[in-house]
Short mmCIF file of C-alpha atoms in Angstrom, two decimals:
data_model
loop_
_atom_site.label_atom_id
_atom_site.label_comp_id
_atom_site.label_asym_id
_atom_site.label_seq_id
_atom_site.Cartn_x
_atom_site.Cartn_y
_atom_site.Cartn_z
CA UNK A 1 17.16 -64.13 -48.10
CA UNK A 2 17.35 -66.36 -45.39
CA UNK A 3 15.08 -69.00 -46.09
CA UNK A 4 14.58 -71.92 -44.08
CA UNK A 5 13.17 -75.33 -44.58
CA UNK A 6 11.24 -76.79 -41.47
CA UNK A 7 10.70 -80.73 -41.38
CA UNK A 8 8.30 -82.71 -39.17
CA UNK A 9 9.01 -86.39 -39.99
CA UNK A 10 6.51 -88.64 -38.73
CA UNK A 11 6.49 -92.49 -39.44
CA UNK A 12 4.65 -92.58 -42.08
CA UNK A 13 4.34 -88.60 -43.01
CA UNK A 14 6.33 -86.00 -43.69
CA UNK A 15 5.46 -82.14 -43.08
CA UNK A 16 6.90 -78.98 -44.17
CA UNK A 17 7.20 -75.43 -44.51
CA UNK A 18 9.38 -73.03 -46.56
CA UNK A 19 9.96 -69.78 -44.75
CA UNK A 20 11.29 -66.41 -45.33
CA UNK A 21 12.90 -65.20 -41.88
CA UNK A 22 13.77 -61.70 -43.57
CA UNK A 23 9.81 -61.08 -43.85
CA UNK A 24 8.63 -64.06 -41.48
CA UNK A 25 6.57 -65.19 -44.47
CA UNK A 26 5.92 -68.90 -45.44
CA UNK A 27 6.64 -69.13 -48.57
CA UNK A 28 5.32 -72.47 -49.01
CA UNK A 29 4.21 -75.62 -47.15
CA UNK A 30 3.17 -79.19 -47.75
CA UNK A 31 2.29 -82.89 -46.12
CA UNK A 32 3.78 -86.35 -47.77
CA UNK A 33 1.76 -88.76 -47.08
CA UNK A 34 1.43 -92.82 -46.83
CA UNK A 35 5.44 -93.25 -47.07
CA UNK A 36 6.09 -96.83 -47.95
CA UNK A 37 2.70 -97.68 -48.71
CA UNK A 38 0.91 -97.77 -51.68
CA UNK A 39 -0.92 -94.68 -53.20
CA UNK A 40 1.43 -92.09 -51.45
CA UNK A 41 1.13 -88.59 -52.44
CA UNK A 42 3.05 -84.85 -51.55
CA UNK A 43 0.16 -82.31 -51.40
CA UNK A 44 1.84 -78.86 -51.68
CA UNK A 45 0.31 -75.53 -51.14
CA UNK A 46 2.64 -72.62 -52.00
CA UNK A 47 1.48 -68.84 -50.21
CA UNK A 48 -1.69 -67.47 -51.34
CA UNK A 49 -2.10 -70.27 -54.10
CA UNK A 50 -4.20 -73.45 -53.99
CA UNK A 51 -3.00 -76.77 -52.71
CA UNK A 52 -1.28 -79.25 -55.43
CA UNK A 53 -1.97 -82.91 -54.92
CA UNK A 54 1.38 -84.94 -56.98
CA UNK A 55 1.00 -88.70 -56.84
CA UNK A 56 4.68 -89.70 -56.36
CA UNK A 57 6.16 -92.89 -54.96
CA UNK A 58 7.72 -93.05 -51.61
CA UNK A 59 9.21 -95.99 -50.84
CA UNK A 60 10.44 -94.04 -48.30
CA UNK A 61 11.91 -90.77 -46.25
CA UNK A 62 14.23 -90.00 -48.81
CA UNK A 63 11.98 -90.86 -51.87
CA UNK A 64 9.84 -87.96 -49.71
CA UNK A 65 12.18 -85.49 -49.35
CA UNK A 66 13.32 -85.70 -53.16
CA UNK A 67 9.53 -85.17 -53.91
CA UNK A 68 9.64 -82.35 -51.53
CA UNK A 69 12.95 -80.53 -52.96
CA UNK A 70 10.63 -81.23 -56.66
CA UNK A 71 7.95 -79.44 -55.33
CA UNK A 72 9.38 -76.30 -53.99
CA UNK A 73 11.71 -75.97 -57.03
CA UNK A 74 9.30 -76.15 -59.64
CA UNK A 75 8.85 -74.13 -62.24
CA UNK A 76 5.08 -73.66 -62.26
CA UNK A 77 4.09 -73.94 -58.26
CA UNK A 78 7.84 -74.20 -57.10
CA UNK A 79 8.78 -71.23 -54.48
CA UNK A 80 12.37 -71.02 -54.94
CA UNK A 81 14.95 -71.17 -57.63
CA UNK A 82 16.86 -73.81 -56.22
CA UNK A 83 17.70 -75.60 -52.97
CA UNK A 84 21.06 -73.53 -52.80
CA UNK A 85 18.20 -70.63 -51.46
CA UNK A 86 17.69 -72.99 -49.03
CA UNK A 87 19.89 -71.13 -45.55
CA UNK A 88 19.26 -74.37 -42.46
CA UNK A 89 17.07 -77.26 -42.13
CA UNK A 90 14.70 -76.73 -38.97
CA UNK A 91 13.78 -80.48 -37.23
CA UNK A 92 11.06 -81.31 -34.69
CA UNK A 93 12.28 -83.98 -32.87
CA UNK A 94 10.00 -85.79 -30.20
CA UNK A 95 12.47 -86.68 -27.17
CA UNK A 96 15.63 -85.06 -25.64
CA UNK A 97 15.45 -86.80 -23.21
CA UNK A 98 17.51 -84.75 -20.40
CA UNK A 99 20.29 -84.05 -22.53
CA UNK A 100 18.80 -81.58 -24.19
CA UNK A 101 17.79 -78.29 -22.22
CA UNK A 102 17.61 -76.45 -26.14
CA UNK A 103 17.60 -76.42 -29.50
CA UNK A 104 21.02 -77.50 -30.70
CA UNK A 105 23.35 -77.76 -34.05
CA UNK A 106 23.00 -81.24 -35.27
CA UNK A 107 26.33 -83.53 -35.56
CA UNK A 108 27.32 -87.22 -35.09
CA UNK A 109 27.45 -86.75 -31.40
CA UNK A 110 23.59 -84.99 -31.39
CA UNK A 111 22.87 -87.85 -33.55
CA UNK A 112 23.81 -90.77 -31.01
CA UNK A 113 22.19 -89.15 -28.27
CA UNK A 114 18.85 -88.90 -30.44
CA UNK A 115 19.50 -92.77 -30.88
CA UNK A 116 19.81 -93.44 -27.50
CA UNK A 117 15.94 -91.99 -27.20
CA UNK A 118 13.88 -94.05 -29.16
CA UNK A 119 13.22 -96.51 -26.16
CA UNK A 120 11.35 -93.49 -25.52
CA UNK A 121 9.90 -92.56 -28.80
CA UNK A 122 9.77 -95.70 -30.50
CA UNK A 123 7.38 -94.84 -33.04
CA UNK A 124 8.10 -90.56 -33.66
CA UNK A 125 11.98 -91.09 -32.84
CA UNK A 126 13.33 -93.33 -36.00
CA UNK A 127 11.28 -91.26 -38.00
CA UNK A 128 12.70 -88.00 -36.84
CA UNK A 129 16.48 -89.66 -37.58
CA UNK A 130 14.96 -90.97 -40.71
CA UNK A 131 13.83 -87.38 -41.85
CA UNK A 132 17.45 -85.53 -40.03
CA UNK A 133 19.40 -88.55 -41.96
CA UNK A 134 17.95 -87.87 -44.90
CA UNK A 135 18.35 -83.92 -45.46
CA UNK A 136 21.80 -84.45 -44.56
CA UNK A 137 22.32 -86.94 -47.10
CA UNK A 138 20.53 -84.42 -50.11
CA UNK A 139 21.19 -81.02 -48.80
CA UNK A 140 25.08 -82.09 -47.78
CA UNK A 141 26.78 -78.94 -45.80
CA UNK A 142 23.53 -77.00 -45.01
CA UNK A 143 23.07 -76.52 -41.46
CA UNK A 144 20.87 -78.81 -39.49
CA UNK A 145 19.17 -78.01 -36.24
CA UNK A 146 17.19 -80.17 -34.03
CA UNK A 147 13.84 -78.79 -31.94
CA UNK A 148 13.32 -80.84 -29.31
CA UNK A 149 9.73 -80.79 -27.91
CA UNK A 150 10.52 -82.08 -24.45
CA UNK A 151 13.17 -79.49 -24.47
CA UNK A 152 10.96 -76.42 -22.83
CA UNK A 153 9.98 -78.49 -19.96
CA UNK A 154 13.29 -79.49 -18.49
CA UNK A 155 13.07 -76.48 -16.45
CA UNK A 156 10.54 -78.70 -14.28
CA UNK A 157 11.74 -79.01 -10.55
CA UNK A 158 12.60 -82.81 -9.79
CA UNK A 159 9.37 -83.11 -7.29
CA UNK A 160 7.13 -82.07 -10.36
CA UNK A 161 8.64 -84.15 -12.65
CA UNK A 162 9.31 -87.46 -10.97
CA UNK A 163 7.09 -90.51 -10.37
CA UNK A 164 6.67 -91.95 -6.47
CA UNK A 165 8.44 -94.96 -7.89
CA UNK A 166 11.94 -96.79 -6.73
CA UNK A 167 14.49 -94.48 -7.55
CA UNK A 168 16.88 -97.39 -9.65
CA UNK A 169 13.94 -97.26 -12.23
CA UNK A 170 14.73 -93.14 -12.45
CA UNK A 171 18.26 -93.39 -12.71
CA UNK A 172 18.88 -96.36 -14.37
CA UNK A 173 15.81 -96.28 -17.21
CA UNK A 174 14.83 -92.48 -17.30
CA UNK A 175 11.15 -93.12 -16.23
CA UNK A 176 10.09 -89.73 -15.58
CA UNK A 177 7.57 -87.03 -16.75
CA UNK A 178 8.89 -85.14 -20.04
CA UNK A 179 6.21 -82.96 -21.06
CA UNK A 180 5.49 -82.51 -25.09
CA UNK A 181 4.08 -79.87 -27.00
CA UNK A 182 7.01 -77.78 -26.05
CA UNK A 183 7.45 -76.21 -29.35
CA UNK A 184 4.03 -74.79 -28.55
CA UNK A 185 4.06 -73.69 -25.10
CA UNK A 186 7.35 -71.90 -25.38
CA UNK A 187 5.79 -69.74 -28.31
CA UNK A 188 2.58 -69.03 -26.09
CA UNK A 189 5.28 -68.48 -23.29
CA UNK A 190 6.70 -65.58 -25.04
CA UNK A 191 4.18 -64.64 -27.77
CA UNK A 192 1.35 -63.58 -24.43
CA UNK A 193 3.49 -61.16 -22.91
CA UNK A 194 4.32 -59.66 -25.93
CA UNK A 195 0.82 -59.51 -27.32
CA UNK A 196 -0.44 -58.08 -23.60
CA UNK A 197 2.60 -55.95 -23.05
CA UNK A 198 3.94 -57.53 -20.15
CA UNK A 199 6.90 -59.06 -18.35
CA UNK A 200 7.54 -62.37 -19.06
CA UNK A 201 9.50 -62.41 -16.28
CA UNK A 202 7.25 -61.28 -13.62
CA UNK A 203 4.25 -63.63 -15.07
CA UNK A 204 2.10 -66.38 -13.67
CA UNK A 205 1.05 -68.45 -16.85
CA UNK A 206 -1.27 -71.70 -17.86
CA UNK A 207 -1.00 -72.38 -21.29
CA UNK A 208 -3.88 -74.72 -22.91
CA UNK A 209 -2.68 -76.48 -26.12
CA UNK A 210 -6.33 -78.05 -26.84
CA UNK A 211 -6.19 -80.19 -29.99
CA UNK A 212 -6.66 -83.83 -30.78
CA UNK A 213 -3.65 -84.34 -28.68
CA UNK A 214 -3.69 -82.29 -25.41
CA UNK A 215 -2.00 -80.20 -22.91
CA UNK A 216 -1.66 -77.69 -20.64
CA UNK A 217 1.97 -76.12 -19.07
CA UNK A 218 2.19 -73.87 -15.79
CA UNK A 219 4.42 -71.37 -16.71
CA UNK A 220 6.20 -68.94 -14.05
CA UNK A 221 8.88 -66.02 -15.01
CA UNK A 222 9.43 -67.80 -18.32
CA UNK A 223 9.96 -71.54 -16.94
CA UNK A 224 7.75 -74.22 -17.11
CA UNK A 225 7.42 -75.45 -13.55
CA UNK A 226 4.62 -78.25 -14.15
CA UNK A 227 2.74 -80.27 -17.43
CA UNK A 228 0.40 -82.59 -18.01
CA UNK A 229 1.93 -85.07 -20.35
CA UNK A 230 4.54 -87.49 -18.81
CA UNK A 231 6.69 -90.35 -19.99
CA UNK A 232 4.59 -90.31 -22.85
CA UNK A 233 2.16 -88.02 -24.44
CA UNK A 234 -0.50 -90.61 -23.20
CA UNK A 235 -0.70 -88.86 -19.68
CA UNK A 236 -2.53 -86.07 -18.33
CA UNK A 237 -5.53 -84.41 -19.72
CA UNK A 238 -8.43 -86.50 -22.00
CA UNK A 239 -7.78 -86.24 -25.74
CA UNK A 240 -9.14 -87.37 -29.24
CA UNK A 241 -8.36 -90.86 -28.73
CA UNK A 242 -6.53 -90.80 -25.99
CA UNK A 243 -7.01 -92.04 -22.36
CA UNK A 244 -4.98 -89.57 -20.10
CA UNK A 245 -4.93 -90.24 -16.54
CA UNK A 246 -6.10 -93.34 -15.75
CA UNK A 247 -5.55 -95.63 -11.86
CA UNK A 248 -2.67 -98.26 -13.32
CA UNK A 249 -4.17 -100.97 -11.90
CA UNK A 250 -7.13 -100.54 -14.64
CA UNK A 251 -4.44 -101.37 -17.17
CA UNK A 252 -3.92 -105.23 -15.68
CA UNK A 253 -7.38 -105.48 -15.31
CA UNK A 254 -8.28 -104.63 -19.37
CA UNK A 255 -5.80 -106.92 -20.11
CA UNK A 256 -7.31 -109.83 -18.59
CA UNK A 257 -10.89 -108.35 -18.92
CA UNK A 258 -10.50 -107.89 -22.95
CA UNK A 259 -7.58 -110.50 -23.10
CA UNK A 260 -5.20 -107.96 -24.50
CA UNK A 261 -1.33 -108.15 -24.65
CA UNK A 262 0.62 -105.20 -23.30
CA UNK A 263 1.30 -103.66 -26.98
CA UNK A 264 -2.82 -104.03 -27.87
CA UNK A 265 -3.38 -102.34 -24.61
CA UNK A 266 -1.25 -99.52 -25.35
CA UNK A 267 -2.66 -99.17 -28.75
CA UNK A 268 -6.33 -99.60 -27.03
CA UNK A 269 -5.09 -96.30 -24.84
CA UNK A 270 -3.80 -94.44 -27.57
CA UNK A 271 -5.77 -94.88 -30.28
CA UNK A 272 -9.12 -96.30 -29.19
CA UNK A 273 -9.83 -94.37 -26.34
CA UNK A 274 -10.51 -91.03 -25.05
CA UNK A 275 -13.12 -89.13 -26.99
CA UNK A 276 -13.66 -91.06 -29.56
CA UNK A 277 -14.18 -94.29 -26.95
CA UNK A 278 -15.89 -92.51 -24.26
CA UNK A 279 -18.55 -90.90 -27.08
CA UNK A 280 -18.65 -94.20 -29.37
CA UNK A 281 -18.89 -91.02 -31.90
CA UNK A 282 -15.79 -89.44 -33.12
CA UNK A 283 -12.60 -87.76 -32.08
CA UNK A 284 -13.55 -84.77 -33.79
CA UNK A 285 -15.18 -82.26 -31.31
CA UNK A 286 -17.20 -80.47 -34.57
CA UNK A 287 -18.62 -83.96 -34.76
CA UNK A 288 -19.35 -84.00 -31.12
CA UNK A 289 -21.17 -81.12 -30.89
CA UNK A 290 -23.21 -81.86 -33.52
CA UNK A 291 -24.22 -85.69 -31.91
CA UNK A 292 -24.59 -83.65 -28.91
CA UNK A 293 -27.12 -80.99 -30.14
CA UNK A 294 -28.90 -84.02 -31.24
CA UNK A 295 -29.54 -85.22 -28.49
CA UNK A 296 -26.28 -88.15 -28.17
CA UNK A 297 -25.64 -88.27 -24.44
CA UNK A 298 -22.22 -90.20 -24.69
CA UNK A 299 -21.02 -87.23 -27.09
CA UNK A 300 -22.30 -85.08 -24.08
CA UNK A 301 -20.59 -86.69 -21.87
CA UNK A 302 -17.36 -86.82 -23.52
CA UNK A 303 -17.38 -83.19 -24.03
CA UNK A 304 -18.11 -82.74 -20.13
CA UNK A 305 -15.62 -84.84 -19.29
CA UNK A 306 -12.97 -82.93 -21.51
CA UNK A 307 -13.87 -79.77 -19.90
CA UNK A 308 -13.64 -81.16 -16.22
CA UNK A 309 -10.38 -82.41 -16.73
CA UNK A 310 -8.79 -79.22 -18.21
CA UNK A 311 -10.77 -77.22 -15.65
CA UNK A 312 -9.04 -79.66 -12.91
CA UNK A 313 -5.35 -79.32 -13.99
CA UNK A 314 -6.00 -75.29 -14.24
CA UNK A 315 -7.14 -75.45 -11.08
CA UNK A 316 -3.99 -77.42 -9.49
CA UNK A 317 -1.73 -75.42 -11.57
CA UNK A 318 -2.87 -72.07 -10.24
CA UNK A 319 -2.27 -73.53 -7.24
CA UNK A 320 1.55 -74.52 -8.37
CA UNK A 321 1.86 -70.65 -9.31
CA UNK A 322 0.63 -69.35 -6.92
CA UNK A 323 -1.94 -67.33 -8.35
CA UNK A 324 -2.66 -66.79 -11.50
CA UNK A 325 -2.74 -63.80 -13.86
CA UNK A 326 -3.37 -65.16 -17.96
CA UNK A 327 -4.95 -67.86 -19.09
CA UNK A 328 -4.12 -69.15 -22.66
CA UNK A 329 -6.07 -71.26 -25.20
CA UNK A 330 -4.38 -72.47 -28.33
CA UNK A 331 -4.60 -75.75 -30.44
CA UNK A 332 -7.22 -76.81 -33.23
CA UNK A 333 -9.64 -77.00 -29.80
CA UNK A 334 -8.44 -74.18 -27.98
CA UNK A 335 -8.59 -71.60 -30.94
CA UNK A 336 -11.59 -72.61 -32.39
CA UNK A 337 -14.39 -74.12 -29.49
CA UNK A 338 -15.92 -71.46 -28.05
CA UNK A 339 -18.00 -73.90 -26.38
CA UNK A 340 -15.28 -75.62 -24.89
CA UNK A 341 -13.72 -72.52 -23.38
CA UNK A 342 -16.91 -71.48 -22.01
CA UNK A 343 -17.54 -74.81 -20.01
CA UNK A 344 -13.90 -74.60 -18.90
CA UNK A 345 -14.16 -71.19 -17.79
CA UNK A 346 -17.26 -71.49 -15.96
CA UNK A 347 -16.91 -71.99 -12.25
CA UNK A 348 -13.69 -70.85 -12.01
CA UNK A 349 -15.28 -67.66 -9.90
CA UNK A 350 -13.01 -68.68 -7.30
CA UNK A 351 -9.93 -67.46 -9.05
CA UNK A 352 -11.20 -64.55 -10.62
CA UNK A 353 -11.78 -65.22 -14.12
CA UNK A 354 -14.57 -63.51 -15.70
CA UNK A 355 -15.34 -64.35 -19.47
CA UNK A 356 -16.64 -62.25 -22.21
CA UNK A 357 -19.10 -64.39 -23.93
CA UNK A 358 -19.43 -61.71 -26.85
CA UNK A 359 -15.67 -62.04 -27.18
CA UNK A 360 -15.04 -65.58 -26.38
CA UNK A 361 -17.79 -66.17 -29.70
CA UNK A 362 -15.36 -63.94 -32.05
CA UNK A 363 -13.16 -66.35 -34.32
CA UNK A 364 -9.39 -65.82 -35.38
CA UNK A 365 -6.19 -64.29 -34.77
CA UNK A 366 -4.60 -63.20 -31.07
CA UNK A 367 -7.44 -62.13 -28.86
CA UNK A 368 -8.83 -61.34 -25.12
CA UNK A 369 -12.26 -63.10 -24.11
CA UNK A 370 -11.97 -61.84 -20.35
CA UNK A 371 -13.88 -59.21 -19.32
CA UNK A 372 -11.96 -55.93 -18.75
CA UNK A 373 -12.62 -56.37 -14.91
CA UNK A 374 -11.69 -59.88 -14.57
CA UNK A 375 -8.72 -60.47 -12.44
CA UNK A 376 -7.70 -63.24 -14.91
CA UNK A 377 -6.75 -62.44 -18.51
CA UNK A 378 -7.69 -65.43 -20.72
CA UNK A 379 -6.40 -65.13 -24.45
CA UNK A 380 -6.75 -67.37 -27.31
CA UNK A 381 -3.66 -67.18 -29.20
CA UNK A 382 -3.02 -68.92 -32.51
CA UNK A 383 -0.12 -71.42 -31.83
CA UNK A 384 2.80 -71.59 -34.47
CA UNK A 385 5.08 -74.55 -33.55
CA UNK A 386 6.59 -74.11 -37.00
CA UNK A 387 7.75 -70.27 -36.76
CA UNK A 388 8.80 -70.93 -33.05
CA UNK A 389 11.52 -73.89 -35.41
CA UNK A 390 12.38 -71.90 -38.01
CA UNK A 391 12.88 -68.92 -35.56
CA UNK A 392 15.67 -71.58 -33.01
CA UNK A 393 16.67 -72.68 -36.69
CA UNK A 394 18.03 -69.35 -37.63
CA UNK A 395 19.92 -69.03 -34.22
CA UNK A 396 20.99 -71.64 -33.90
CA UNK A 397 22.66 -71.84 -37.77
CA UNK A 398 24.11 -68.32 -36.88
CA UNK A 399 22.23 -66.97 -39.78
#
């Protein structure tokens, strides 16, 4: 069996998933949480059972991981008999910077260069070497590879990717767009096609990840030729706390306005802002909708504005493609808002797209919501960042 253990290391987290690449099947998966704090737990859920909360200490990554290797090994709600079952170790690692055009075999060398990006990562990077680090470290001599989510959008022409800034700060600092979620938009780049029965390589293709953090990708032939996040994931489209676009110049001006330092301004951008600032409400759009129906015009407005700006970036990325011919909506948003893909979709007569309202309503799994006639396809298809890991993971290993 080639089963393969997928790690998401965040700084204070630790997600997981056991899966079963003969069958595809996850076999088990799990989130540690509150490493190095006080009152950290592991909850695990193995397949078709209920989820497990364990109260276990976690000083940190590799207390986690040890609680991890428990849980999956156990004899009443473990999955496997041992870790020898375990095959490779799948990573998701935030930044390749542009040294990394793929998903590579991790070594000393891979290691230094994933060093030399936390400048650009500074809180997701050390956590990702933290989590790679420690696997090594328990699981000594089982393969290791690293998924980069910058990776997919390297394909970006220089034009699309850099800023109109002095070309020392380029070349000398990296300041450039990256792009993230490209775990995600690589599986909708190849999982569309398949589920429409069409050439990937003769396909003009926006793909909406729509979640608390937000993007969208303008896929042609297979490449990602434009996205909306940049440096950092804190560009581009409106998000659950978020900012997105915003003139630079406002940035100075909150900082003497609120009498914020550059660091509480960032924070203020990141985690203060976007929905949850613009509505006063929430960052949940469930919660939104529901202030909304009840008459909250903020939470009305901050839904608006969501769908404007994802309706904007659609529009200047059919443009990039020249056309357009499928539409794709994924993410905790994009899968599950109906509402929000109808206010996107509307107005969009211009290039073509026709929606289905019966279908757009229908919940779950890979579907169409276009009507048969409309010269646009839009699809909501259920994102899997995990599988598209494990799935690099097993090729990557040689397994």
């Amino acid at each position: 069996m080639k089963n393969v253990l997928i790690i998401n290391a965040g700084s204070s987290s630790l997600k997981y998933q056991v899966v079963d690449m003969d069958t595809g099947k996850v076999l088990a998966k799990g989130l540690a949480e509150r490493i190095g704090l006080d009152h950290s737990d592991l909850v695990h859920q193995p397949a078709g059972g209920e989820k497990i909360t364990i109260e276990v200490p976690m000083k940190n990554h590799g207390d986690a991981l040890q609680a991890v290797i428990s849980a999956i090994t156990d004899k009443d709600h473990g999955v496997l008999p041992d870790m020898s079952s375990i095959k490779a170790v799948g990573h998701r690692v935030l930044h390749g910077g542009e040294t990394f055009r793929e998903s590579v075999l991790i070594d000393d060398q891979v290691l230094d260069h994933i060093r030399e990006f936390i400048p650009l990562g500074p809180l997701h990077v050390p956590a990702n070497l933290k989590g790679i680090e420690t696997t090594m470290e328990l699981m000594p001599g089982v393969p290791n590879v690293a998924v980069f989510d910058t990776a997919f959008h390297q394909t970006m022409p220089d034009y699309a990717y850099l800023y109109a800034l002095p070309m020392d700060v380029y070349k000398e600092h990296g300041v450039r767009r990256y792009g993230f979620h490209g775990t995600s938009h690589r599986y909708l780049s190849i999982e569309v096609p398949k589920m429409l029965g069409l050439d990937p390589k003769h396909l003009k293709l926006i793909t909406c990840h729509l979640g608390n953090g937000s993007s969208i990708a303008a896929i042609k032939d297979g490449r990602c030729l434009d996205t909306s996040m940049g440096l950092t994931p804190l560009e581009g489209l409106a998000m659950g706390t978020r900012s997105g676009d915003i003139d630079p110049a406002a940035i100075t001006f909150l900082m003497d306005k609120l009498d914020m330092t550059a660091e509480e301004t960032i924070d203020y951008l990141n985690k203060q802002s976007g929905m949850l600032g613009l509505s006063g409400v929430s960052s949940d759009f469930r919660d939104l909708w529901e202030a909304a129906d009840a008459g909250n015009e903020q939470a009305r407005l901050a839904l608006h504005l969501f769908s404007y700006r994802v309706k904007k970036y659609i529009g200047a990325y059919a443009a990039v493609l020249d056309g357009l011919d499928v539409l794709c909506f994924a993410g905790g948003v994009g899968e599950n808002d109906e509402l929000v893909r109808k206010e996107i979709c509307e107005h969009m007569n211009y290039l073509g797209i026709e929606l289905d309202e019966e279908a757009n309503r229908k919940r779950g799994g890979e579907r169409i919501i276009s009507k048969p006639d409309s010269k646009v396809t839009v699809v909501v298809v259920p994102t899997d960042e995990e599988m598209m890991i494990a799935r690099d993971t097993v090729e990557v290993a040689g397994l």
